[in-house]
CSV table of C-alpha atoms and ligand atoms in Angstrom, one decimal:
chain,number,residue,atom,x,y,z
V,1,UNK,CA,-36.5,20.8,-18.2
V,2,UNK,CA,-39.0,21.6,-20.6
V,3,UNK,CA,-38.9,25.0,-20.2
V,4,UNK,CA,-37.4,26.1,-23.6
V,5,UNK,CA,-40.0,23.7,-26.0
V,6,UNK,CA,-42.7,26.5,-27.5
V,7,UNK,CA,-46.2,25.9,-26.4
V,8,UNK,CA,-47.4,25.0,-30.2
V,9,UNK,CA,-45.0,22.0,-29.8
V,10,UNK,CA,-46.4,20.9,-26.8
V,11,UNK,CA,-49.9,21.4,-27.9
V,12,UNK,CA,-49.5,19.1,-31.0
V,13,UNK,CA,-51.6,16.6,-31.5
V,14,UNK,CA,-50.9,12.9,-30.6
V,15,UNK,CA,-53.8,11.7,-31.9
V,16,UNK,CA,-56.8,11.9,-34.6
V,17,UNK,CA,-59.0,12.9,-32.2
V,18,UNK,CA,-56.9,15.8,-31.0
V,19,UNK,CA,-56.3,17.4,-34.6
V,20,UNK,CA,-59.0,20.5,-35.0
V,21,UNK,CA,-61.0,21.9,-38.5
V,22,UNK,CA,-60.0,18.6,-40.6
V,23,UNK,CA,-62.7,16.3,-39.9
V,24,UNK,CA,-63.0,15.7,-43.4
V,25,UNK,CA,-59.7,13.4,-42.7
V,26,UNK,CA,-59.7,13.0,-39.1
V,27,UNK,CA,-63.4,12.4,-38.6
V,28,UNK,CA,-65.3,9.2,-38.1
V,29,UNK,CA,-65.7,9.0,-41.8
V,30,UNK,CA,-62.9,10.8,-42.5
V,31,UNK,CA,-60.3,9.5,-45.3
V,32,UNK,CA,-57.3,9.3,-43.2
V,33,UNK,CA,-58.9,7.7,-40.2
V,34,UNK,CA,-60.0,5.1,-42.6
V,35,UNK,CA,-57.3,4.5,-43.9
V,36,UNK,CA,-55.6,4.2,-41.0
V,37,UNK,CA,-58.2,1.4,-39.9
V,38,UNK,CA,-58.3,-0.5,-42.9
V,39,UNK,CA,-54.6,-0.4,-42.7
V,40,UNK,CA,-54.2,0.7,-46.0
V,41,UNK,CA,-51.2,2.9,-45.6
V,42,UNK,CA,-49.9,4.6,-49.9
V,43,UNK,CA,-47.6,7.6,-50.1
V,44,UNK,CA,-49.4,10.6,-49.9
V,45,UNK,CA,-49.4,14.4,-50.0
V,46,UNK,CA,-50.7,17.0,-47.6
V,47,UNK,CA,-51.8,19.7,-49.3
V,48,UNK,CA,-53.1,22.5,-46.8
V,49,UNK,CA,-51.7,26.4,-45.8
V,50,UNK,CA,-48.7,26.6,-43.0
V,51,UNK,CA,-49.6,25.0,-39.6
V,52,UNK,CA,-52.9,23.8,-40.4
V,53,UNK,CA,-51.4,20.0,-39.1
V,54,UNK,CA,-49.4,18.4,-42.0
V,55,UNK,CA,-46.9,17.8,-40.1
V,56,UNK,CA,-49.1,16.7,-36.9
V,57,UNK,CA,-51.1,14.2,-39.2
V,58,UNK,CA,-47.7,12.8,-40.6
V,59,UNK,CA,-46.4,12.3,-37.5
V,60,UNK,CA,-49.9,10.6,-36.0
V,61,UNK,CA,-50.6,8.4,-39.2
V,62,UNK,CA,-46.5,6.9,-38.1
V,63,UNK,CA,-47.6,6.2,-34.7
V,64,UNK,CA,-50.7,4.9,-35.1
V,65,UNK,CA,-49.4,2.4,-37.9
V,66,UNK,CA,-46.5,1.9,-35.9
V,67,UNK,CA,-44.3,2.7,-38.6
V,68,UNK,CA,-41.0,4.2,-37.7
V,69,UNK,CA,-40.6,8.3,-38.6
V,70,UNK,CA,-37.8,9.8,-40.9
V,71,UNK,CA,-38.1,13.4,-41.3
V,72,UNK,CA,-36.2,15.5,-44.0
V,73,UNK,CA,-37.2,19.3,-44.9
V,74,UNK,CA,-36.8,19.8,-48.6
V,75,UNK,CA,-35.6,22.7,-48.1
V,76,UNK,CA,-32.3,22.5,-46.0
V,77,UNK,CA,-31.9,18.8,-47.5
V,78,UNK,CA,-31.2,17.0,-51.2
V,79,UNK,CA,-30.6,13.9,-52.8
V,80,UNK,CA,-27.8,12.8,-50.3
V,81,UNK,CA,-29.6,12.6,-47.4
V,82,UNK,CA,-32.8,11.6,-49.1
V,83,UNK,CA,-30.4,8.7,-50.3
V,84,UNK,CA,-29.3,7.7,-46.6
V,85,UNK,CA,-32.6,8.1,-45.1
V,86,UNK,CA,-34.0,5.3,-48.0
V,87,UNK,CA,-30.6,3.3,-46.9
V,88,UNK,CA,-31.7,3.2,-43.1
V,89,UNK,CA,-35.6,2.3,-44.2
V,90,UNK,CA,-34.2,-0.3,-46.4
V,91,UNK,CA,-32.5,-2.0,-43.0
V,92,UNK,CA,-35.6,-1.0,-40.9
V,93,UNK,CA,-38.0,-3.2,-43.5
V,94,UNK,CA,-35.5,-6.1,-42.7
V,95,UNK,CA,-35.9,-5.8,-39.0
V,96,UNK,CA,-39.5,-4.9,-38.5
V,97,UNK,CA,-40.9,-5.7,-42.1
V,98,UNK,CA,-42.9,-2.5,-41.7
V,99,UNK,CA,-41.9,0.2,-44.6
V,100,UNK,CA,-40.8,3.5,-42.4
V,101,UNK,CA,-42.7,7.1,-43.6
V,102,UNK,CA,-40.4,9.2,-44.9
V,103,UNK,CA,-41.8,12.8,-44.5
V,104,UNK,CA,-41.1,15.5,-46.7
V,105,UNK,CA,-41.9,19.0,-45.4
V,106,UNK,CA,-42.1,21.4,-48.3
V,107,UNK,CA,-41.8,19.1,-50.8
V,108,UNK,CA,-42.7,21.7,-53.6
V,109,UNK,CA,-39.4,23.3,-52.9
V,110,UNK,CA,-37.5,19.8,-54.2
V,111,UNK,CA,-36.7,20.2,-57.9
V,112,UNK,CA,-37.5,17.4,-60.6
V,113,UNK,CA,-34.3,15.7,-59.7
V,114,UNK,CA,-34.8,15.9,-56.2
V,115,UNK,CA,-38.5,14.3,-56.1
V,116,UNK,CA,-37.4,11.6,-59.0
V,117,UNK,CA,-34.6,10.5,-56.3
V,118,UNK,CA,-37.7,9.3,-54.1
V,119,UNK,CA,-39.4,7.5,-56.4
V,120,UNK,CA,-37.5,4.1,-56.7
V,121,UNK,CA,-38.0,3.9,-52.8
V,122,UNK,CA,-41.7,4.7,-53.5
V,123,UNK,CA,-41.9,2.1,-56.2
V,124,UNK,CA,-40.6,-0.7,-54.4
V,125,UNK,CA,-42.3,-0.3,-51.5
V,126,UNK,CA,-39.0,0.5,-48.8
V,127,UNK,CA,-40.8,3.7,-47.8
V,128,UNK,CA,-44.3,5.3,-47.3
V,129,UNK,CA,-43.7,8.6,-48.9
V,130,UNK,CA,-45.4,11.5,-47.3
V,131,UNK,CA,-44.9,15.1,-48.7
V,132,UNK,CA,-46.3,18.1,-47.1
V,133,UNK,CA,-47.3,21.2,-49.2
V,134,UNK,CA,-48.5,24.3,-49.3
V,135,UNK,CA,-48.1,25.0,-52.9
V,136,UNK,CA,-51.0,23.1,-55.7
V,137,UNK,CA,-49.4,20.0,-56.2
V,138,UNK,CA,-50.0,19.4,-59.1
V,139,UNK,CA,-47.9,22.3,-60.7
V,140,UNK,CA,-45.1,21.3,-57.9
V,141,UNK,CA,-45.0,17.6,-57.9
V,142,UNK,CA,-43.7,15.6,-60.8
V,143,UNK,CA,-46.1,13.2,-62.2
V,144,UNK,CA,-44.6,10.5,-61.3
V,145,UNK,CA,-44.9,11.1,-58.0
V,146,UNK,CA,-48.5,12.2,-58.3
V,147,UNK,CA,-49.4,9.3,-59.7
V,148,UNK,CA,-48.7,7.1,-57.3
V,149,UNK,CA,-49.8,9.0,-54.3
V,150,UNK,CA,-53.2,10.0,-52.8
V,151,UNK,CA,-53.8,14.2,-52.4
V,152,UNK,CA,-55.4,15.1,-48.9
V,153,UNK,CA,-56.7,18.8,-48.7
V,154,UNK,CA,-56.0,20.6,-45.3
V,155,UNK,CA,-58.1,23.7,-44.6
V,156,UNK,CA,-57.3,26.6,-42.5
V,157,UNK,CA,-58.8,26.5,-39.0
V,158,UNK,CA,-61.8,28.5,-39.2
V,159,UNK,CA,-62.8,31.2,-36.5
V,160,UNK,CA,-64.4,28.6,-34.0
V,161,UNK,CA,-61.4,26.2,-34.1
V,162,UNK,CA,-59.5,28.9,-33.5
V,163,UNK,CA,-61.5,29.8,-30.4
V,164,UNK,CA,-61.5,26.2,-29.5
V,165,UNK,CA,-57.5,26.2,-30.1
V,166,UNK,CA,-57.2,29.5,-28.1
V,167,UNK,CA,-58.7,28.2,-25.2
V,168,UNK,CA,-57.3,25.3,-25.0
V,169,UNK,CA,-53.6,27.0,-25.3
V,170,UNK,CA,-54.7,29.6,-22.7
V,171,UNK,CA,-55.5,26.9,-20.2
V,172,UNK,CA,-52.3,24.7,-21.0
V,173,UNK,CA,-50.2,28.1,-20.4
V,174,UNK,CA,-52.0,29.1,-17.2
V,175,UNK,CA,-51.0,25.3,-15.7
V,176,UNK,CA,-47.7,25.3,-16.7
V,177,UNK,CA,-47.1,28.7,-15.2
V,178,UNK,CA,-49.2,28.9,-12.7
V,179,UNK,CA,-50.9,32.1,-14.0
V,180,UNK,CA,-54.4,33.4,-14.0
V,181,UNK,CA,-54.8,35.1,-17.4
V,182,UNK,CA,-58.2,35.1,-19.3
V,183,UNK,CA,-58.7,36.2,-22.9
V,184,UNK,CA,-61.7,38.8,-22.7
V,185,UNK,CA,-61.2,39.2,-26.4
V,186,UNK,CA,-59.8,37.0,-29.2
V,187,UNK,CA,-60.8,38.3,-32.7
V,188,UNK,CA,-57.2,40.7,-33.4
V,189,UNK,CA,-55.8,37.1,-32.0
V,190,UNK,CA,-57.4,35.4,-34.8
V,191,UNK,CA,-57.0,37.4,-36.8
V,192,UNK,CA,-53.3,37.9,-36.9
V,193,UNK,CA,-52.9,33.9,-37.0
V,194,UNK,CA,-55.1,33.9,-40.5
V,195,UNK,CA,-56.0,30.5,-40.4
V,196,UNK,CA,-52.8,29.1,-38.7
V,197,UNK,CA,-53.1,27.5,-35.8
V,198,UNK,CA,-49.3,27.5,-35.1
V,199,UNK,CA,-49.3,31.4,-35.2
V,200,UNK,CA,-51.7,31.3,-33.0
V,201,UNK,CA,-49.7,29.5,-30.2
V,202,UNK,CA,-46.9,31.4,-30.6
V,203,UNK,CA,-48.7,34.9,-30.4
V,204,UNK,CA,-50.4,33.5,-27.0
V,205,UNK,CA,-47.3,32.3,-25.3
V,206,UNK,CA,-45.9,35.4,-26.9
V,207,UNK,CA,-48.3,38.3,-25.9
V,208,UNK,CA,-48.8,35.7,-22.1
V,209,UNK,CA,-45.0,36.2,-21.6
V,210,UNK,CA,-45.5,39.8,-21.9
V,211,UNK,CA,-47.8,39.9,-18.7
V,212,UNK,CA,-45.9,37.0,-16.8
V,213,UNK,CA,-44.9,38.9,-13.7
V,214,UNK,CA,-48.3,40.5,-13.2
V,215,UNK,CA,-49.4,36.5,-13.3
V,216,UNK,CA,-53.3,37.9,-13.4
V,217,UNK,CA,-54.8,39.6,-16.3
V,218,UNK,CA,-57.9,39.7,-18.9
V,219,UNK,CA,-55.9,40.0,-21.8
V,220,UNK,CA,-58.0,42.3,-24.4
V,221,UNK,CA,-57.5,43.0,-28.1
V,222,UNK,CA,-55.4,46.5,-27.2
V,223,UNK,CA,-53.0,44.1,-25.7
V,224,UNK,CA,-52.5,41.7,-28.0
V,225,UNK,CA,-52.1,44.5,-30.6
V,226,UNK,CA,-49.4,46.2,-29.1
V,227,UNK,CA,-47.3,43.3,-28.0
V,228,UNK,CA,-47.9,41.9,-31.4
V,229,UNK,CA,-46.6,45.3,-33.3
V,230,UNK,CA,-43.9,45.3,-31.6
V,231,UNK,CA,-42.3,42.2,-32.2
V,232,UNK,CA,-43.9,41.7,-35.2
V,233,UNK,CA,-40.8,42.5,-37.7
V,234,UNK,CA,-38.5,39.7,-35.8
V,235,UNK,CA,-41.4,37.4,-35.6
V,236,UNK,CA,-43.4,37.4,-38.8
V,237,UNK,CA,-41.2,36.6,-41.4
V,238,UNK,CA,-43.8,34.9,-43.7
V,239,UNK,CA,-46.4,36.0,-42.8
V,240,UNK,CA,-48.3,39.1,-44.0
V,241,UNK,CA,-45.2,41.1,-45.0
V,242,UNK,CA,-44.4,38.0,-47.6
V,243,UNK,CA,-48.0,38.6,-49.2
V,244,UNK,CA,-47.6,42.9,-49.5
V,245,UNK,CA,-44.3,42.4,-51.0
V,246,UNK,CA,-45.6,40.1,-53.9
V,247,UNK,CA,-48.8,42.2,-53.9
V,248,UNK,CA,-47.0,45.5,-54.7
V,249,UNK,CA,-44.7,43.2,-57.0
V,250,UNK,CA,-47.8,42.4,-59.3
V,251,UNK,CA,-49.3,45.7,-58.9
V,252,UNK,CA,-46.0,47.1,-60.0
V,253,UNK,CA,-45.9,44.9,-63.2
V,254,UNK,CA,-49.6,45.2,-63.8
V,255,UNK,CA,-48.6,48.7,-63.6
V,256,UNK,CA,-45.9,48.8,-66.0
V,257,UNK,CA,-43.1,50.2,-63.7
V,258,UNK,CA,-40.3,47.8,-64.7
V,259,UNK,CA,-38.3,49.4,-61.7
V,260,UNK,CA,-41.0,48.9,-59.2
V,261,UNK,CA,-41.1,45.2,-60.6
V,262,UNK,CA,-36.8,44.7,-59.6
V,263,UNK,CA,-37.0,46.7,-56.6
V,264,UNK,CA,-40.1,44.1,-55.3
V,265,UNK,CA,-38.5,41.1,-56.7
V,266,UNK,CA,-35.3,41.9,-55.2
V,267,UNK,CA,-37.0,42.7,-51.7
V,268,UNK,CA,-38.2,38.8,-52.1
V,269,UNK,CA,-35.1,37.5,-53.1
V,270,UNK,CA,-33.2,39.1,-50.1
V,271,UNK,CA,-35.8,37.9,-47.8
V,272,UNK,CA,-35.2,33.8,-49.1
V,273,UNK,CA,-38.8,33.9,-50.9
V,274,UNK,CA,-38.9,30.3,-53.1
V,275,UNK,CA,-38.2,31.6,-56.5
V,276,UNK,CA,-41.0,29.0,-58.0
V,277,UNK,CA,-43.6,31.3,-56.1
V,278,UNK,CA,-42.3,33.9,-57.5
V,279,UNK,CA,-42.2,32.6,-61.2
V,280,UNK,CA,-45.4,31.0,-60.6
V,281,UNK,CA,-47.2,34.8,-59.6
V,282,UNK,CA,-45.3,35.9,-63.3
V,283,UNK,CA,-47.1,33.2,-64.9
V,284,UNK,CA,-50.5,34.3,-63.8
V,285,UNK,CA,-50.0,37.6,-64.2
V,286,UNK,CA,-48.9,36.9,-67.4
V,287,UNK,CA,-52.4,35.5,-68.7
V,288,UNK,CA,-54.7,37.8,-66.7
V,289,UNK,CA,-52.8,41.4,-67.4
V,290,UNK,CA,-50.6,40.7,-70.4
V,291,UNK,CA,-53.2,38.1,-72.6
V,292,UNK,CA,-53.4,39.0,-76.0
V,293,UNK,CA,-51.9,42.6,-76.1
V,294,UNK,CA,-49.0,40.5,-76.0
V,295,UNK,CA,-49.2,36.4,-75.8
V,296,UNK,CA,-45.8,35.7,-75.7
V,297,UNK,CA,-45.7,37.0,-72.4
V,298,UNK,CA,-47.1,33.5,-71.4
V,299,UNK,CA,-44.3,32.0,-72.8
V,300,UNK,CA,-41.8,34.1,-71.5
V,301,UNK,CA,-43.4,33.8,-68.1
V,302,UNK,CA,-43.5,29.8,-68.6
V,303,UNK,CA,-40.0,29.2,-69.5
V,304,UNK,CA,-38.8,31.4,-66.6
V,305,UNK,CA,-41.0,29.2,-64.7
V,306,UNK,CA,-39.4,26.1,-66.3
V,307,UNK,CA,-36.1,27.6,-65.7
V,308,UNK,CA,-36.1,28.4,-61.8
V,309,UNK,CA,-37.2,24.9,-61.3
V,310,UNK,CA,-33.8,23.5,-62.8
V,311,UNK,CA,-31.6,26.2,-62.0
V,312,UNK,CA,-32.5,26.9,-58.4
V,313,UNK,CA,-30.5,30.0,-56.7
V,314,UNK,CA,-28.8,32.4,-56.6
V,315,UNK,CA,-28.9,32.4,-60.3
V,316,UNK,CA,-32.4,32.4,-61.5
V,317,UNK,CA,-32.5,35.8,-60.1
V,318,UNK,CA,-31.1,36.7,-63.0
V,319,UNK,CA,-34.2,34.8,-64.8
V,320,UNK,CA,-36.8,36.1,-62.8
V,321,UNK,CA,-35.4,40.2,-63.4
V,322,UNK,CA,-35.9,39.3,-67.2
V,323,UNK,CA,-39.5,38.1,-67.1
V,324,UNK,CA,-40.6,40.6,-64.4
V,325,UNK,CA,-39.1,43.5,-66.5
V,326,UNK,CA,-40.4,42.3,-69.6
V,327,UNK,CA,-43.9,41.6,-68.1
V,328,UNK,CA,-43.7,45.0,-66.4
V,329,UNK,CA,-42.9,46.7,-70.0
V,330,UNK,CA,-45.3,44.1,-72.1
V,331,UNK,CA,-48.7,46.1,-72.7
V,332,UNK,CA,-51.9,45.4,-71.0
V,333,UNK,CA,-55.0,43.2,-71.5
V,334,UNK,CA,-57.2,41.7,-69.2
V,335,UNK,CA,-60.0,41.2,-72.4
V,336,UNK,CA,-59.7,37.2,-71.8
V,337,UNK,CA,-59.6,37.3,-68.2
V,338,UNK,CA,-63.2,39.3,-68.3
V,339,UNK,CA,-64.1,36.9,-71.1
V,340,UNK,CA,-64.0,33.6,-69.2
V,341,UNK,CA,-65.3,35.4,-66.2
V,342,UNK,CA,-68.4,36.6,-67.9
V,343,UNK,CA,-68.7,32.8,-69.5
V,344,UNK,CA,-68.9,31.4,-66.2
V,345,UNK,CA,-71.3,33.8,-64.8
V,346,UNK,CA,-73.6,33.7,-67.6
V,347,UNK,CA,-73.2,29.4,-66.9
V,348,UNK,CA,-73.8,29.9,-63.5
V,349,UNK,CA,-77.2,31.7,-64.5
V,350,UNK,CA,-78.5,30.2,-67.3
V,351,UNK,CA,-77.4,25.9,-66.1
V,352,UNK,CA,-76.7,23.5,-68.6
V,353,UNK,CA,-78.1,24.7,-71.8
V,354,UNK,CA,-78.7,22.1,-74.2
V,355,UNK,CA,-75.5,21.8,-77.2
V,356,UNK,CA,-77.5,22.8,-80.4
V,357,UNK,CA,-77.7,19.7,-82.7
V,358,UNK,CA,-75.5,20.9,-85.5
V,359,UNK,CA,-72.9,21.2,-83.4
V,360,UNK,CA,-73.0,17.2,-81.5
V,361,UNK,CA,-71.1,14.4,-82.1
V,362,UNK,CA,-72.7,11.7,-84.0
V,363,UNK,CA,-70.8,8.7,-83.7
V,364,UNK,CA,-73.3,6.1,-83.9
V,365,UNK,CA,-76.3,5.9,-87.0
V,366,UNK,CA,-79.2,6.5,-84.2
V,367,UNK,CA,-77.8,9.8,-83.1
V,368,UNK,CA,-77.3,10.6,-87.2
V,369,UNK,CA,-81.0,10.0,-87.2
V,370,UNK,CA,-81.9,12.2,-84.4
V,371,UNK,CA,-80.2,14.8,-86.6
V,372,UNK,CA,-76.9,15.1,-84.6
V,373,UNK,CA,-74.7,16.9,-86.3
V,374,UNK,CA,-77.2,17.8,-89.0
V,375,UNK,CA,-76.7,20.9,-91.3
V,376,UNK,CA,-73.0,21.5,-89.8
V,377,UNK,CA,-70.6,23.8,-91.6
V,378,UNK,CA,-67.0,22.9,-92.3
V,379,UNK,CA,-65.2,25.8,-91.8
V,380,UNK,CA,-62.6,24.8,-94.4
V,381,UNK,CA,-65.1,23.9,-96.9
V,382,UNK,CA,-66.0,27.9,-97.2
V,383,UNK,CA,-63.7,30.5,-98.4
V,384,UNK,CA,-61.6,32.4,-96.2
V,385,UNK,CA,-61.9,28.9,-94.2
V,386,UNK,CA,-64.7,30.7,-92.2
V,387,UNK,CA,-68.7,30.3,-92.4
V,388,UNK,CA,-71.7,32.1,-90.6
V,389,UNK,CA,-73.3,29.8,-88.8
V,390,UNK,CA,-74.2,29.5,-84.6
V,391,UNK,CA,-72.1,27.9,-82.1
V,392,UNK,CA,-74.1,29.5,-79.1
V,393,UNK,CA,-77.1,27.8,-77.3
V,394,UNK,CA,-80.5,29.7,-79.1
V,395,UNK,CA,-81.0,31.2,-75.5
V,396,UNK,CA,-77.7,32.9,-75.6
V,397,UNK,CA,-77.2,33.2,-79.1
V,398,UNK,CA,-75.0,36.7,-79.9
V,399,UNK,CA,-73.7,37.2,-76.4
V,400,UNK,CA,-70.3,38.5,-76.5
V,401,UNK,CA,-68.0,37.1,-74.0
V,402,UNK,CA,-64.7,38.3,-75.4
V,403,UNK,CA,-64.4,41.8,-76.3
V,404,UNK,CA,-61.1,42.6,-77.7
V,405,UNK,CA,-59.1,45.0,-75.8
V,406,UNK,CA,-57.3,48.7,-76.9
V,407,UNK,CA,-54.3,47.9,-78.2
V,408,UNK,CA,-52.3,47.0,-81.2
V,409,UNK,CA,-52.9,42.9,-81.8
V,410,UNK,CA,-56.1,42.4,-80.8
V,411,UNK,CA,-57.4,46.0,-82.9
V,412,UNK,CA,-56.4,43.3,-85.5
V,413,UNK,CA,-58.1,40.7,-83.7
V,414,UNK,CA,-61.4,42.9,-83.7
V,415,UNK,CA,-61.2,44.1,-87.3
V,416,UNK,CA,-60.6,40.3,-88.5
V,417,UNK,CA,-63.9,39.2,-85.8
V,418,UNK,CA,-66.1,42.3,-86.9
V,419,UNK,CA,-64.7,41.3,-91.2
V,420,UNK,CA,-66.5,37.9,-90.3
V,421,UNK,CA,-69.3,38.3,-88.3
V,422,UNK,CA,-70.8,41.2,-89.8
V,423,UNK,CA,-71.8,43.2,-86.7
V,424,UNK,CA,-72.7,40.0,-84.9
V,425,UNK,CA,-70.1,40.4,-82.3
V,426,UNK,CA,-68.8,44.1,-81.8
C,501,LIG,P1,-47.9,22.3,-40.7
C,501,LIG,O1,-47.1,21.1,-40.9
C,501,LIG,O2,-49.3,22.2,-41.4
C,501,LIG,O3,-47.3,23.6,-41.0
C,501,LIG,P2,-48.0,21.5,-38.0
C,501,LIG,O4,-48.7,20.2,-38.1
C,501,LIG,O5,-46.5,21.4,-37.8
C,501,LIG,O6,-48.4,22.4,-39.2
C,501,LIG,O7,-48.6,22.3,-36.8
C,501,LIG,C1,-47.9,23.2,-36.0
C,501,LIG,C2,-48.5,23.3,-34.6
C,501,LIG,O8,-49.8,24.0,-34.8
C,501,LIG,C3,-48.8,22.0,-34.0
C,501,LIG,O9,-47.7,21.7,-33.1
C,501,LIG,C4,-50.0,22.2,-33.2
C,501,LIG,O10,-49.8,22.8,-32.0
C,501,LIG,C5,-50.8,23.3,-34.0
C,501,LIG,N1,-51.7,22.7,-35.0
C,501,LIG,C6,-51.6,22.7,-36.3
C,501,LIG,N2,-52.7,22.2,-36.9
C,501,LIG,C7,-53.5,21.9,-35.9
C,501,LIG,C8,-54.8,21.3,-36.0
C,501,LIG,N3,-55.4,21.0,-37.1
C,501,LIG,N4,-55.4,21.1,-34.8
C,501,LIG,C9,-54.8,21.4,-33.6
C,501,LIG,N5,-53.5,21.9,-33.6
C,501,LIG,C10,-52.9,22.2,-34.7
């Protein structure tokens, strides 16, 4: 009767205890178990990479508060059936007083109208919102939202848990099917699943099914490979195929090969990739390749970002081939990149060096008298609105951070730094 559920399912957690690599939130002191005690159940989001148990937690934190569970994927649902699903929870509240979760899966993929449709709900109290994501939330979540929900941080299962996990689904399989199999080796298992404890599942009931008839087997790394190769293209859709295709996409813009740049893009729009993921990659790249050789490119890439979120598809293909050709074509500068890089390291050596005194506030008359903000230099008060003076801590006085790359705006940029610091800075 059961035959047809996949393992992963049956394996899912039905309580805190049972939930692996999260103790930060499942734990004795963990938030959500507290929370959960104190009965002081907000909206939240689950922030954490594919099935590391957002879904699993969303579904434990409802049973545990005896809440009842609404589920709607935000990315085969909108505003309609959010709107019926706050409708039901609205009666539910009446029967049972108890506000029903409402769980988003995917929520980044909901655009600003979308998410804004959930917030009366949230505001009056008729449902516990709680959003899963694998996506920074706070570049995918409207504000309002945000505001009025707690952030929890999922990790990826690390190698133990994933042992732990293996084992666990080994033993699980061998009951149900009455096989003897043993896993003599796990690491190209673990490896493949990358932190994703429902990949992992799924390749063990995968690579076991392979060997049911011999019903006896130590299954080694060699097999797992070559069951897992073989099946991989119908199988892995997401997984590491997803993260060549954007790498060659970035290369390709990095690059300036405006054609590799479409062909990639177009190789992710054909395969359903979210277009904000896409936009979102432009806008790095953008910064950290493009910078000040060109730094409208941040622009560019942050209106095409802006414009995927309200224009959805198939049309912001049509946005996205802009900015990715453009980027492609823009030229190149990673001089701020290094710059902040080389800031931090030098931080990371040197601790927190004291601010010199010319340069601190001095709001109050003691701190005037301690000579805070003592001998400082208006800039605008000198000609050229520009004055020599320090701005480094003595220690680190005249290291140069920022050194302007080869190309035509910042050869400007140099000429106008080396005009005014007279050598002090190359
Ligand atoms: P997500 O919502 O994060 O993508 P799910 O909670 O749906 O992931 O997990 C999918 C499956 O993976 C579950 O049914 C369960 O078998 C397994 N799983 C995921 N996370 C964990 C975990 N932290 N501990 C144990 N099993 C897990």
């Amino acid at each position: 009767m059961y035959k047809n559920i996949p393992l992963a399912e049956k394996l899912r957690p039905k309580t805190l205890d049972e939930v692996l690599g999260q103790e930060h939130l499942t734990g004795n002191n963990g938030t959500i178990r507290k929370m959960l005690e104190n009965d002081t159940l907000n909206s939240l989001i689950l922030w954490g990479p594919p099935g590391t148990g957002k879904t699993t937690l969303a579904e434990i934190i409802s049973s545990t508060s005896g809440r009842k569970f609404f589920k709607l994927s935000a990315v085969s649902s909108g505003v309609k059936e959010v709107r019926e699903v706050i409708e039901d929870a609205k009666k539910q509240n009446l029967f049972t007083g108890k506000s029903p979760i409402l769980f988003i899966d995917e929520i980044h993929r909901f655009n600003k109208s979308q998410q804004d449709s959930l917030l009366h709900a949230v505001e009056k109290g008729w449902i516990v919102l709680i959003g899963a994501t694998t996506e920074n939330p706070s570049f995918e979540v409207v504000s309002a939202l945000l505001s009025r929900s707690q952030v929890y941080v999922l990790k990826s299962l690390s190698f133990e848990k994933l042992e732990e996990l293996a084992e666990i689904a080994l033993s699980r399989y061998n009951e149900e099917e009455q096989t003897h199999f043993t896993l003599k080796e796990k690491e190209a298992l673990i490896q493949y699943s990358g932190g994703d404890a429902r990949k992992l599942i799924n390749s063990i009931e995968l690579v076991l099914n392979q060997f049911k008839n011999v019903k006896e087997k130590e299954i080694t790394n060699e097999d797992v490979l070559s069951v897992l190769q073989e099946t991989m293209a119908l199988y892995d859709k997401n997984g590491e195929q997803h993260y060549d295709i954007i790498s060659a996409f970035i290369k390709s813009m990095r690059g300036s090969d405006p054609n590799g740049a479409v062909y990639w893009l177009a190789r992710m729009i054909a395969g359903g990739e979210d277009v904000k993921f896409i936009a979102r990659r432009m806008l790095i790249l953008a910064a950290e390749d493009i910078g000040l050789a060109n730094p409208n490119a941040l622009t560019v890439a942050n209106n095409c970002f802006q414009a995927v979120n309200v224009i959805g598809n198939p049309e912001s293909r049509i946005i996205l081939s802009e900015t990715a050709v453009y980027l492609a074509c823009s030229p190149k500068s990673n001089s701020t990149y290094k710059a902040i890089d080389a800031a931090l390291a030098v931080v990371k050596q040197t601790g927190n060096l004291p601010v010199p005194l010319h340069l601190r506030n001095a709001p109050t008359k003691l701190m005037k008298d301690l000579d805070y903000g003592k001998e400082y230099q208006y800039a605008h008060s000198y000609e050229g609105n520009f004055v020599n003076q320090e701005f480094l801590p003595d220690e680190i006085s005249g290291t140069q951070f920022y050194v302007p790359g080869e190309n035509a705006t910042e050869r400007k940029i140099r000429e106008e730094l080396q005009k005014k610091w007279k050598g002090k800075y190359s």
